[in-house]
Short mmCIF file of C-alpha atoms in Angstrom, two decimals:
data_model
loop_
_atom_site.label_atom_id
_atom_site.label_comp_id
_atom_site.label_asym_id
_atom_site.label_seq_id
_atom_site.Cartn_x
_atom_site.Cartn_y
_atom_site.Cartn_z
CA UNK S 1 -16.47 68.19 11.39
CA UNK S 2 -13.51 65.86 11.66
CA UNK S 3 -14.70 63.36 14.26
CA UNK S 4 -12.58 60.21 14.32
CA UNK S 5 -10.17 61.34 11.62
CA UNK S 6 -6.88 60.69 13.36
CA UNK S 7 -4.19 60.79 10.68
CA UNK S 8 -2.55 63.97 9.42
CA UNK S 9 -3.93 65.04 6.06
CA UNK S 10 -0.86 67.23 5.45
CA UNK S 11 -2.96 69.88 3.66
CA UNK S 12 -3.33 67.73 0.56
CA UNK S 13 -5.98 65.77 -1.27
CA UNK S 14 -6.04 62.03 -0.76
CA UNK S 15 -4.43 61.28 -4.14
CA UNK S 16 -1.70 63.86 -3.68
CA UNK S 17 -0.97 62.61 -0.15
CA UNK S 18 -0.83 58.97 -1.30
CA UNK S 19 1.54 59.82 -4.16
CA UNK S 20 3.77 61.96 -1.92
CA UNK S 21 4.03 59.25 0.76
CA UNK S 22 4.79 56.60 -1.88
CA UNK S 23 7.58 58.77 -3.34
CA UNK S 24 9.00 59.47 0.11
CA UNK S 25 8.86 55.76 0.99
CA UNK S 26 10.76 54.90 -2.20
CA UNK S 27 13.40 57.51 -1.38
CA UNK S 28 13.71 56.23 2.18
CA UNK S 29 14.15 52.64 1.03
CA UNK S 30 16.68 53.54 -1.66
CA UNK S 31 18.74 56.10 0.31
CA UNK S 32 18.14 54.78 3.89
CA UNK S 33 17.76 58.37 5.21
CA UNK S 34 15.81 61.42 4.03
CA UNK S 35 15.33 64.93 5.40
CA UNK S 36 11.82 66.36 5.51
CA UNK S 37 9.43 68.16 7.84
CA UNK S 38 8.49 66.55 11.13
CA UNK S 39 4.83 66.14 10.17
CA UNK S 40 5.72 64.38 6.91
CA UNK S 41 8.26 62.18 8.70
CA UNK S 42 5.65 61.04 11.20
CA UNK S 43 3.16 60.33 8.42
CA UNK S 44 5.83 58.45 6.47
CA UNK S 45 6.67 56.31 9.49
CA UNK S 46 3.06 55.09 9.69
CA UNK S 47 3.12 54.45 5.94
CA UNK S 48 6.42 52.60 5.55
CA UNK S 49 6.65 50.45 8.69
CA UNK S 50 3.82 48.08 7.66
CA UNK S 51 5.51 47.70 4.26
CA UNK S 52 8.80 46.74 5.93
CA UNK S 53 6.96 44.25 8.13
CA UNK S 54 5.34 42.80 5.01
CA UNK S 55 8.77 42.46 3.37
CA UNK S 56 9.94 39.97 6.03
CA UNK S 57 7.73 37.35 4.37
CA UNK S 58 9.10 37.07 0.84
CA UNK S 59 6.07 35.64 -0.93
CA UNK S 60 4.41 36.55 -4.19
CA UNK S 61 1.42 37.99 -2.40
CA UNK S 62 3.59 40.17 -0.16
CA UNK S 63 5.49 41.49 -3.15
CA UNK S 64 2.25 42.32 -4.95
CA UNK S 65 0.78 44.11 -1.94
CA UNK S 66 3.94 46.19 -1.41
CA UNK S 67 4.20 46.93 -5.14
CA UNK S 68 0.64 48.28 -5.09
CA UNK S 69 1.86 50.89 -2.58
CA UNK S 70 5.28 51.71 -4.05
CA UNK S 71 5.02 51.14 -7.84
CA UNK S 72 8.81 50.94 -8.18
CA UNK S 73 10.65 47.72 -9.02
CA UNK S 74 14.08 48.88 -7.81
CA UNK S 75 12.68 49.91 -4.42
CA UNK S 76 10.88 46.57 -4.21
CA UNK S 77 14.14 44.66 -4.86
CA UNK S 78 15.95 46.75 -2.24
CA UNK S 79 13.15 46.30 0.30
CA UNK S 80 12.85 42.53 -0.10
CA UNK S 81 16.63 42.10 -0.37
CA UNK S 82 19.06 43.90 1.98
CA UNK S 83 16.42 45.71 4.04
CA UNK S 84 14.44 42.55 4.82
CA UNK S 85 17.62 40.68 5.77
CA UNK S 86 18.71 43.34 8.25
CA UNK S 87 15.32 43.71 9.92
CA UNK S 88 14.46 40.01 9.88
CA UNK S 89 14.80 39.51 13.63
CA UNK S 90 13.58 42.97 14.70
CA UNK S 91 9.98 42.93 16.03
CA UNK S 92 9.20 46.49 14.91
CA UNK S 93 10.49 50.04 15.09
CA UNK S 94 12.33 49.99 11.78
CA UNK S 95 12.62 53.76 11.45
CA UNK S 96 13.98 56.57 13.61
CA UNK S 97 13.00 60.25 13.48
CA UNK S 98 15.55 62.82 14.66
CA UNK S 99 14.58 66.49 14.90
CA UNK S 100 16.89 68.98 13.20
CA UNK S 101 15.48 72.36 14.18
CA UNK S 102 13.44 74.89 12.26
CA UNK S 103 13.53 75.82 8.59
CA UNK S 104 14.68 79.36 7.86
CA UNK S 105 11.90 80.44 5.49
CA UNK S 106 8.70 79.31 7.17
CA UNK S 107 9.91 77.98 10.56
CA UNK S 108 8.65 74.49 9.77
CA UNK S 109 10.17 71.89 12.06
CA UNK S 110 12.70 69.79 10.12
CA UNK S 111 13.65 66.21 10.86
CA UNK S 112 15.32 63.29 9.20
CA UNK S 113 13.90 59.83 9.12
CA UNK S 114 16.18 56.84 8.67
CA UNK S 115 16.13 53.08 8.71
CA UNK S 116 17.50 52.04 12.09
CA UNK S 117 19.69 49.12 11.03
CA UNK S 118 21.42 51.12 8.30
CA UNK S 119 22.87 53.92 10.44
CA UNK S 120 26.63 53.35 10.11
CA UNK S 121 27.55 55.84 12.83
CA UNK S 122 25.43 54.08 15.44
CA UNK S 123 26.59 50.61 14.37
CA UNK S 124 30.33 51.40 14.34
CA UNK S 125 30.69 52.99 17.75
CA UNK S 126 29.78 50.85 20.73
CA UNK S 127 27.58 52.56 23.26
CA UNK S 128 30.11 54.63 25.10
CA UNK S 129 29.45 55.36 28.72
CA UNK S 130 28.33 58.91 29.30
CA UNK S 131 31.15 60.75 31.01
CA UNK S 132 30.18 63.19 33.70
CA UNK S 133 32.03 64.65 36.62
CA UNK S 134 30.05 62.69 39.15
CA UNK S 135 30.06 59.39 37.34
CA UNK S 136 30.72 56.60 39.79
CA UNK S 137 30.30 53.89 37.20
CA UNK S 138 33.62 54.73 35.59
CA UNK S 139 35.49 54.70 38.92
CA UNK S 140 33.82 51.55 40.31
CA UNK S 141 35.30 49.03 37.80
CA UNK S 142 38.77 50.47 38.32
CA UNK S 143 38.45 50.04 42.09
CA UNK S 144 37.28 46.44 41.67
CA UNK S 145 40.13 45.71 39.27
CA UNK S 146 42.63 47.00 41.83
CA UNK S 147 41.04 45.06 44.70
CA UNK S 148 40.74 41.74 42.85
CA UNK S 149 44.49 41.04 42.52
CA UNK S 150 45.04 42.13 46.11
CA UNK S 151 42.48 39.59 47.38
CA UNK S 152 43.94 36.65 45.46
CA UNK S 153 47.37 36.64 47.16
CA UNK S 154 45.71 37.03 50.55
CA UNK S 155 43.61 33.94 49.90
CA UNK S 156 46.72 31.99 48.85
CA UNK S 157 48.57 33.11 51.99
CA UNK S 158 45.69 31.94 54.19
CA UNK S 159 45.55 28.53 52.50
CA UNK S 160 49.03 27.35 53.72
CA UNK S 161 48.23 28.62 57.19
CA UNK S 162 45.06 26.55 57.24
CA UNK S 163 46.96 23.46 56.06
CA UNK S 164 49.54 23.91 58.85
CA UNK S 165 46.74 24.14 61.40
CA UNK S 166 45.26 20.85 60.11
CA UNK S 167 48.66 19.18 60.23
CA UNK S 168 49.07 20.01 63.92
#
């Protein structure tokens, strides 16, 4: 019976699963994005996010703890260097999983997992407003922009009239 066993075993022994997740974590840290199955991506997210949180505190103990999981010096340098700098002020949620569809051979659901702060496409383009036919947001600023200059001259025209009334 599997009472209370909440994580996905991924059809592997404990040693095989631990080695696979460590290798996937190293690849994710080095390449910033990897493509895998959805189940493995979800398991990897639970595995790598605590390591990224640990990398924010660059101490000897943190490096030793993370190295015990990863066993790769280059990945450790990358994690405690550029990755830790970019996620320093982020409170969590360092990775993003995006579904890609189904694999041709066995219909396994594919996804890619990436580090959020390293997605160049999302960082370059500002959040563009979603354009729809009914969008009133796009027409409202234009209407305000047209009305604002029209109101200013009216206010100036009323000001001399008020001064003339005071003078009388």
